[in-house]
XYZ file of C-alpha atoms in Angstrom:
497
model
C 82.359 86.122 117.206
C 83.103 88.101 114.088
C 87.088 88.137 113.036
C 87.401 91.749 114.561
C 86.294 91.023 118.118
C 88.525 89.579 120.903
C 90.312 89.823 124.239
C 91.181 93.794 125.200
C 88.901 95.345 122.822
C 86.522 98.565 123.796
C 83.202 98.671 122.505
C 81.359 101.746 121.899
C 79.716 103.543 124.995
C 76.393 105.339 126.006
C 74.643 106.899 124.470
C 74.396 104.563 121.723
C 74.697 100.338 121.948
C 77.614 98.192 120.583
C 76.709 96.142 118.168
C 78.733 92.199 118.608
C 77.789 89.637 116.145
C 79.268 86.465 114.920
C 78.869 83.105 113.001
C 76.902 79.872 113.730
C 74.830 77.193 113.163
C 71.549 78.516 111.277
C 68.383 78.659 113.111
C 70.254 77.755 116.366
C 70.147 80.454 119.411
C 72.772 82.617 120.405
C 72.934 83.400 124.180
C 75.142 86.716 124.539
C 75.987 87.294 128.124
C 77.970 90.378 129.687
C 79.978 89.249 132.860
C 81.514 91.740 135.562
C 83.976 91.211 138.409
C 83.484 88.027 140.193
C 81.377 87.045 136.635
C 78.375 88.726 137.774
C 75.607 88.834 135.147
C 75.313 92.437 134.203
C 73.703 91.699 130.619
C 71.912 88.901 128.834
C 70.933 88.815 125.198
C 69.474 86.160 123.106
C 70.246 86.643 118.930
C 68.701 83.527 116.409
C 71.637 82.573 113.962
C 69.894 83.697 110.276
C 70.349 80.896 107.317
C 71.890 80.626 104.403
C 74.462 83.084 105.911
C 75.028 81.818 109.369
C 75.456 84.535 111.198
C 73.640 86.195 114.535
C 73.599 89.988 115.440
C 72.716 91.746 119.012
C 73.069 95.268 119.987
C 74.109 95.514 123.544
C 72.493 98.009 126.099
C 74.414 101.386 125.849
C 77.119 101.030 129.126
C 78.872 103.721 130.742
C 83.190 104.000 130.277
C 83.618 101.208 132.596
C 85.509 97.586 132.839
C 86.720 95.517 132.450
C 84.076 93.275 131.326
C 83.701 89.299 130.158
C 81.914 88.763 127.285
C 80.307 85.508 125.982
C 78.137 83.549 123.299
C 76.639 80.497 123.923
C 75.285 78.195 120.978
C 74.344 74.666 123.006
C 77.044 73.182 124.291
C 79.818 75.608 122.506
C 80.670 79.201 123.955
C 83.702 81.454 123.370
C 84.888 84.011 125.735
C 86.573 87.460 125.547
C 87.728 88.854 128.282
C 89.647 92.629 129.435
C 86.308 94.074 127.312
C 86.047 97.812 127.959
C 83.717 100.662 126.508
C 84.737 104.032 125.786
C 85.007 105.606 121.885
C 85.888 103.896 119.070
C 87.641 105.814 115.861
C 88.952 104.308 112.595
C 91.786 105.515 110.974
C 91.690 105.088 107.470
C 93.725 106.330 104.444
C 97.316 105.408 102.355
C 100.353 105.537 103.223
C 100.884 108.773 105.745
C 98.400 107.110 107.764
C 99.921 103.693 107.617
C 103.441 104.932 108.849
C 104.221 103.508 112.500
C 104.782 105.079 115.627
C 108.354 104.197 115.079
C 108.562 106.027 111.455
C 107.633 109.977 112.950
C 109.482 112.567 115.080
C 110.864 112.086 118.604
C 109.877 108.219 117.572
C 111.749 106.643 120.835
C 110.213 108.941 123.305
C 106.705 108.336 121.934
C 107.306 104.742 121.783
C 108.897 104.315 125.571
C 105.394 106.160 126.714
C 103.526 103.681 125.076
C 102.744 101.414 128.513
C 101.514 104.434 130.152
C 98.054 103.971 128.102
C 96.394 100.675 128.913
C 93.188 101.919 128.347
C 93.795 102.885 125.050
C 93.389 100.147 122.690
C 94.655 99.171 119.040
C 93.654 96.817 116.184
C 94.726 96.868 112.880
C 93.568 95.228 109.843
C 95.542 93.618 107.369
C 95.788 95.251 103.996
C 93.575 92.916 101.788
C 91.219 93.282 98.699
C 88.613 91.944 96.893
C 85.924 92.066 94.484
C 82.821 91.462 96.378
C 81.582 92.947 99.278
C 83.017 90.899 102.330
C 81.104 89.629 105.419
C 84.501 89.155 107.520
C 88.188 90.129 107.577
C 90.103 87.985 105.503
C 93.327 89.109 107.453
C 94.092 91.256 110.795
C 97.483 92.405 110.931
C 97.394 93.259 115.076
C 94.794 91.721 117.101
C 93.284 94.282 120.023
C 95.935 94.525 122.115
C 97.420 96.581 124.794
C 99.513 99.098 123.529
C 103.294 98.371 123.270
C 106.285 99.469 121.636
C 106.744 96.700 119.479
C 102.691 96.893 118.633
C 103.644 100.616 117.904
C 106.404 100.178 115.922
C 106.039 96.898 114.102
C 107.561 98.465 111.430
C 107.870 100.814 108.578
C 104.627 100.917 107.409
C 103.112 98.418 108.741
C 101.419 99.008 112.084
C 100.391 100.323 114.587
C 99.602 104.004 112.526
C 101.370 107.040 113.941
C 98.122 109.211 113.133
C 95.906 107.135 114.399
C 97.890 106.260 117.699
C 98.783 109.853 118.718
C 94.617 111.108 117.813
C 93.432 107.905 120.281
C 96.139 109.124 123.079
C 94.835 112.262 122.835
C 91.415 111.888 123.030
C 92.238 109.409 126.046
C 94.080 112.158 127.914
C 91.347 114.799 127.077
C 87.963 112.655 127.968
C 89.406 110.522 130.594
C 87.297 107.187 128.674
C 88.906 104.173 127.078
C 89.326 104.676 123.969
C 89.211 101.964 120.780
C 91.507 102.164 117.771
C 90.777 100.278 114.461
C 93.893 100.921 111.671
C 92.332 100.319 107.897
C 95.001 101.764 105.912
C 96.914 100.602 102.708
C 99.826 103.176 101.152
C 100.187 104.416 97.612
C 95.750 103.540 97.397
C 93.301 106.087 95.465
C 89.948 107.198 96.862
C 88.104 104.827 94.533
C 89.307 101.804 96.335
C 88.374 102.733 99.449
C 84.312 103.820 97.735
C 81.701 101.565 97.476
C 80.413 101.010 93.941
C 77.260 103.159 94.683
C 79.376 106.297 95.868
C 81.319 105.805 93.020
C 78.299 105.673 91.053
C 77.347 108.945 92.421
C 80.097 110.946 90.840
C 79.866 109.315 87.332
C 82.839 106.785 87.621
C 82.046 103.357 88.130
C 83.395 100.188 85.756
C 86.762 102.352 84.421
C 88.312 105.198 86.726
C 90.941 105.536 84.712
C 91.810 109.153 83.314
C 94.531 110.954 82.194
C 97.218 110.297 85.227
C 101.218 110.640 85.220
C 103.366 107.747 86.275
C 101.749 106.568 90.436
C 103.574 108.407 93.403
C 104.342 105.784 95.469
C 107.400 106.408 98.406
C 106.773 103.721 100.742
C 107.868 99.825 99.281
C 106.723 97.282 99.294
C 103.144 98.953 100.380
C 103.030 100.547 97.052
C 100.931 98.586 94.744
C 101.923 98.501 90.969
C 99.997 100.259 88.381
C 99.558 98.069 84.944
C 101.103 99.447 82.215
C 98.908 100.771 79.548
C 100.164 102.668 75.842
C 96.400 104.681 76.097
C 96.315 108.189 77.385
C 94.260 106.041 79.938
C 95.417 104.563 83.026
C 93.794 100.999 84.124
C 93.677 101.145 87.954
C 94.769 97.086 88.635
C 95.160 95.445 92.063
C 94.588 97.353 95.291
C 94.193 100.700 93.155
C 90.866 99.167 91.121
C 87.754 100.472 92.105
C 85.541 99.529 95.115
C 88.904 96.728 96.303
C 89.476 98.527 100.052
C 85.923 98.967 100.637
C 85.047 95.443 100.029
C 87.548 93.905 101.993
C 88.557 96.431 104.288
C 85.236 98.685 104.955
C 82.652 96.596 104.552
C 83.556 93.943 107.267
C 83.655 96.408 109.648
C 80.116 98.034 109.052
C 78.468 96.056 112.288
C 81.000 98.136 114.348
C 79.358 101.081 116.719
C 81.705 103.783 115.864
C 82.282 107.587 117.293
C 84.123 109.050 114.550
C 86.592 108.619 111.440
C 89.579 109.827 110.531
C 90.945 109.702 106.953
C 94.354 110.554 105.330
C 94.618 110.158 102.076
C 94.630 112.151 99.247
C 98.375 111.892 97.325
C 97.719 109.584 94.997
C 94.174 110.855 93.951
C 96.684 114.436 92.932
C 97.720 112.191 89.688
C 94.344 110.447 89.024
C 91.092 111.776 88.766
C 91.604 115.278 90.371
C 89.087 117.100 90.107
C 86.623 114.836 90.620
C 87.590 114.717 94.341
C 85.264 117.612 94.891
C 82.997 114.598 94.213
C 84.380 112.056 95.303
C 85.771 112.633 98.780
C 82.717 114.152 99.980
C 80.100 110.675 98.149
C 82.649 108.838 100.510
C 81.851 110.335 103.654
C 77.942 110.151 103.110
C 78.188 106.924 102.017
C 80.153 105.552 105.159
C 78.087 107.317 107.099
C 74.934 106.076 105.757
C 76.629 102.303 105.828
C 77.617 102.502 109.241
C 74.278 103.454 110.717
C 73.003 100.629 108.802
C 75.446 98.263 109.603
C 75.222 98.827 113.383
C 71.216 98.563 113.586
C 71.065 102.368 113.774
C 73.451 102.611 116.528
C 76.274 104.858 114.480
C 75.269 108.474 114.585
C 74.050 109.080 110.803
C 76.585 112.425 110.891
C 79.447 110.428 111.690
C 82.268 112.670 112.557
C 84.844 112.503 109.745
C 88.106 114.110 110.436
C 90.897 114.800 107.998
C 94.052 116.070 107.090
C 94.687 118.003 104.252
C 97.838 116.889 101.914
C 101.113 118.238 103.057
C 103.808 118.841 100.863
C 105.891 116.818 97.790
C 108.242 118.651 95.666
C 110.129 122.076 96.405
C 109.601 124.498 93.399
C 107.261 122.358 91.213
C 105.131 124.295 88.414
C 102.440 121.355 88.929
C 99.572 122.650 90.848
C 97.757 119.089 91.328
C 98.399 119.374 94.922
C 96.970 122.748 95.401
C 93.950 121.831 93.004
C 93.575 118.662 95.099
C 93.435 120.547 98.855
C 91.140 122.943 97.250
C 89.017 119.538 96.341
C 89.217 118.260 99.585
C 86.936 120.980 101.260
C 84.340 120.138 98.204
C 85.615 123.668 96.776
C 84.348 125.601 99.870
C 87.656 126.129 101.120
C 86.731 125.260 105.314
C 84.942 122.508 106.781
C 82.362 122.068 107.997
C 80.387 123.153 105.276
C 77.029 122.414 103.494
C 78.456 120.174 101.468
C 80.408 118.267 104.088
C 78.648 119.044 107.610
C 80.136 116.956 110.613
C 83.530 117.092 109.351
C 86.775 118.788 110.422
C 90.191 119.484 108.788
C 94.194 119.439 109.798
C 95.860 122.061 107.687
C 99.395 120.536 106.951
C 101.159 122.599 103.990
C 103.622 124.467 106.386
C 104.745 120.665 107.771
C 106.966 119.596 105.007
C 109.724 117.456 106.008
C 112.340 117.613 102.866
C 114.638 115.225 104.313
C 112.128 112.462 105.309
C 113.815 109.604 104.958
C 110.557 108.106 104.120
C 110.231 110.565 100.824
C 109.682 114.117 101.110
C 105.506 113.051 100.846
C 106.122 111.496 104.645
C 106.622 113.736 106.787
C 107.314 112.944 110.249
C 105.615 115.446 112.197
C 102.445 113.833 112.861
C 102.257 114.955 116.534
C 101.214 118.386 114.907
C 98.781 117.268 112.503
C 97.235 115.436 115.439
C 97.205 118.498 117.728
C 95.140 120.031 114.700
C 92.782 117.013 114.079
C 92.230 116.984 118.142
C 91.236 120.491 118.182
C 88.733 119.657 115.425
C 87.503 116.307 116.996
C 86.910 118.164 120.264
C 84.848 120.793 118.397
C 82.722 118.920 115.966
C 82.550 115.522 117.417
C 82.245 116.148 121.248
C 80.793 119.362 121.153
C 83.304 122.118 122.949
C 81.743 125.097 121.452
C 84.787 128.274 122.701
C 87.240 126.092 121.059
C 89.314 127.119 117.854
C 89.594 124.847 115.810
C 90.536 126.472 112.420
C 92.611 128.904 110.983
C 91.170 132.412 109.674
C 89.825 132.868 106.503
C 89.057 135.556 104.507
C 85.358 136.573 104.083
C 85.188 139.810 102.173
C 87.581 141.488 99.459
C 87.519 145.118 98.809
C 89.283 146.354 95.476
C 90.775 150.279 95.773
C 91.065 150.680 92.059
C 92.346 153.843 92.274
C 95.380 153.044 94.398
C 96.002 149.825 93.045
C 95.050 147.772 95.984
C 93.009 144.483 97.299
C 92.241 144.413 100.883
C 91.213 140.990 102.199
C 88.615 140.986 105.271
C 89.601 137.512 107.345
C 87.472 135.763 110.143
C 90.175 136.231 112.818
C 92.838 138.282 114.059
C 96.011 137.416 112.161
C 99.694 137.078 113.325
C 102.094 137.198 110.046
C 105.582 134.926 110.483
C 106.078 135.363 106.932
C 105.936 138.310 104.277
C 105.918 136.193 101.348
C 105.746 137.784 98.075
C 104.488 134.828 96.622
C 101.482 133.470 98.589
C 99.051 135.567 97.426
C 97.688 135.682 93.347
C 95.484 137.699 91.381
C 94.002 136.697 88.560
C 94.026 139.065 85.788
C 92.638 140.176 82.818
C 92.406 142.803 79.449
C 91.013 142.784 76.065
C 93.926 141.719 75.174
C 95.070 138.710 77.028
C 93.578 135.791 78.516
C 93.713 135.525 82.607
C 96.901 135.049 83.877
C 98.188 134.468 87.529
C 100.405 136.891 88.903
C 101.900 137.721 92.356
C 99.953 140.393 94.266
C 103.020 141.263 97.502
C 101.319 141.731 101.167
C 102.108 145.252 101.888
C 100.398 145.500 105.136
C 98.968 143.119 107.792
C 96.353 144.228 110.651
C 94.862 142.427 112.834
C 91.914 141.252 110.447
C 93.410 142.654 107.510
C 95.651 141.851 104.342
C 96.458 144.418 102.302
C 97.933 143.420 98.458
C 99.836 145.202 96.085
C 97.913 145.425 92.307
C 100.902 146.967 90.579
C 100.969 144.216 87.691
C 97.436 143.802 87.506
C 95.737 146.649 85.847
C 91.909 147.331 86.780
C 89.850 143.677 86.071
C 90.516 141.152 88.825
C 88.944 137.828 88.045
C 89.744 135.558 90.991
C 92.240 135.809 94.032
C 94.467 132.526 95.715
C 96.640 131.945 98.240
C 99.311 129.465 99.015
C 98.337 127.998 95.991
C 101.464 125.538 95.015
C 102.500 121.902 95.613
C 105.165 122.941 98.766
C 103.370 126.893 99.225
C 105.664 127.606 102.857
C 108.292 126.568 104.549
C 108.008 124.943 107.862
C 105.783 126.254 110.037
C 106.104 129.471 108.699
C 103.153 130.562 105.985
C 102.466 133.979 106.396
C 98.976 134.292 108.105
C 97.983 131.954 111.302
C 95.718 132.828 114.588
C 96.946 133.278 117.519
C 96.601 130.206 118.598
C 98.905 128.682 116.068
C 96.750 127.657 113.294
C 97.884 128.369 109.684
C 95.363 130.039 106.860
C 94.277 127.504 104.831
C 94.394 127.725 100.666
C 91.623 129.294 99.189
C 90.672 130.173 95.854
């Protein structure tokens, strides 16, 4: 079998077939055999090993969330057996470094780690941070075999595995659908998105041999998981070791691409706010199409071609900073269409996560610990887009129409929800104005009233022309938990522009 499979794995379930494949002796035949209790027979499949690359491929017949199974290949007289096999819905987790923090590393860390045993059926495997140059057939490394949850396997340690994201998203989904549920960690901290794209995606958005641009010195919090960045005396940047181009995907993504998946979920984002901003709006979303697209491939057709992709949007970094790289960079994130799903990005959903800052992380104020509420948000997404639940909110309101009363001086804002204000910041929202006389120039427009699906501004500094309109629009834009518009059910406004 290939490096990934083994004992206590799931495999994906009906509707679609899990794909298991492995190495052996070329032009030899592969007998694949499914065993239930009391090694009854419940599948048989027969796979021809392909030269020069030695390797066999079967898809199995979609199975129902049931086990636990055997499973074996036979070449002659040599077999190999895996055993507790279940099926149920597999997710990667895949990102930098707030998706490679540890059960152990997040809030209320001992109680979530002493309920670890209560989750048998929800399984976790986590590959090794690795890179390479060329696309890679197999895992050069795993880091945690599939295993039963634990708190050791949970809390390894800082950094290092089993991820906190990805851990409390699989529990969740376990407790909602009732299924097993499979866990793959792919995540390496302080890593751009161009290590984690293929050379074609990166092709795709005009950035291929040298993604190096005009960057300031790497954000990096989380030692020794943050890879160095070579020195260079150019206004230019070269991107070196696990931050060079196409390094994650080769050794990280592309092993995987036989797996059957149900859905992704991604986390990274920081260090792409000091290189290559604005070409995320290109970037992130060539990504997702392009591990979509190699997924189906990879698994014979078996991984939906709309993959859900879930996200979460950055977080916080420094109180007070002038730099607006993080703002530019959650605008970037939604491909400049401010909510997801969109055109541009259909399948996906979104965790808002500016009003979770965490100053006193001891992890750096870029790791914050609450991840149980950036899971609730990615859950509510998951549920929506990926399984379908249709009455469920999953996002925050948004503004969809702006009315200008010139004579009194004032913008009302139209959102897509009724609104509940915790905070009347004079700060969140920003006109953009203009004369003759003077270029455009942001300036703070006060909320003067709030109704249920309205915002009302103040235009006092602004004069008649107003050329664009933002909100929370800075690197830390609200305190915690408290930005000034959410729904009722708790879920913040996102930044728009």
């Amino acid at each position: 079998f290939a490096s990934y499979y083994g004992d206590h794995m799931v495999l994906q379930k009906e509707p679609a077939g899990a794909v298991v494949w492995g190495h052996g002796q070329p032009g030899a035949a592969v007998t694949v055999a499914l065993l239930g209790a009391g090694g009854l027979i419940v599948m048989k499949k027969t796979a021809q090993v392909k030269g020069p690359s030695g390797t066999w491929t079967t898809v199995l017949d979609p199975m129902d969330q049931c086990g636990p199974y055997t499973l074996t290949a036979e070449q002659g007289l040599e077999n190999m057996t895996l055993r507790d096999i279940y099926f149920g819905d597999v997710w990667l987790c895949s990102g930098q470094s707030n998706m490679a923090m540890t059960v152990q590393q997040v809030a209320n860390a001992s109680q979530e780690l002493a309920t670890a045993a209560r989750y048998p059926y929800v399984r976790v495997f986590a590959v090794a941070p690795a890179r390479s140059d060329v696309e890679l057939e197999n895992l050069e490394r795993i880091d945690l075999p599939w295993s039963i949850p634990t708190a050791e396997n949970l809390g390894h340690g800082n950094f290092t595995y089993f991820s906190a994201v990805c851990w409390l998203l699989g529990r969740s989904l376990y407790e909602t659908l009732g299924s097993p549920i499979g866990l793959v960690e792919a995540a390496w901290g302080g890593t751009p998105i161009e290590a984690w794209s293929s050379r074609q995606a990166l092709q795709t958005c005009g950035l291929l041999e040298d993604t190096g641009s005009r960057v300031k010195p790497p954000l990096c919090f989380a030692p020794p998981l943050c890879p160095s960045f070579s020195s260079s005396t150019s206004a230019h940047q070269h991107l070196s070791g696990p931050q060079a181009p196409s390094v994650l995907w080769n050794a990280m993504i592309h092993p995987l691409l036989n797996m059957t998946l149900r859905g992704i979920a991604w986390y990274q984002g920081e260090a792409n706010a000091f290189l290559n901003t604005d070409r995320y709006n290109c970037t992130f979303p060539a990504l997702i199409a392009d591990w979509r697209q190699a997924f189906h491939t990879g698994s014979a057709g078996q991984t939906d071609p709309l993959l859900p992709f879930g996200f979460v949007q950055l977080s916080t970094y420094r109180h007070q900073s002038p730099d607006d790289s993080f703002a530019r960079l959650r605008w970037h994130q939604t491909a400049d269409l401010g909510l997801v799903p969109n055109a541009r990005m259909p399948g996906t959903f979104m965790a808002v996560a500016m009003d979770l800052g965490d100053e006193h992380s001891p992890y750096g104020s870029i790791h914050p610990r609450d991840k149980q509420n950036v899971v609730h948000r990615l859950l509510l997404g998951a549920r929506a887009v990926a399984y379908g639940d249709k009455d469920l909110v999953f996002q925050g309101p948004y503004p969809v129409r702006a009315v200008l009363e010139v004579t009194k001086g004032l913008l009302n804002i139209t959102y897509s929800q009724e609104l509940v204000c915790r905070q009347r910041d004079m700060q969140s929202f920003e006109v953009c104005c203009s004369s003759q006389v003077s270029p455009c120039q942001w300036l703070p427009a006060p909320m003067v009233a709030v109704g249920s699906h309205t915002v009302t501004l103040a235009l006092s500094g602004c004069g008649m022309l107003v050329l664009g309109l933002r909100y929370a629009w800075a690197e830390w834009p609200c305190e915690y938990q408290s930005c000034p518009l959410y729904n009722p059910q708790g879920l913040p406004a996102p930044p728009f522009l």
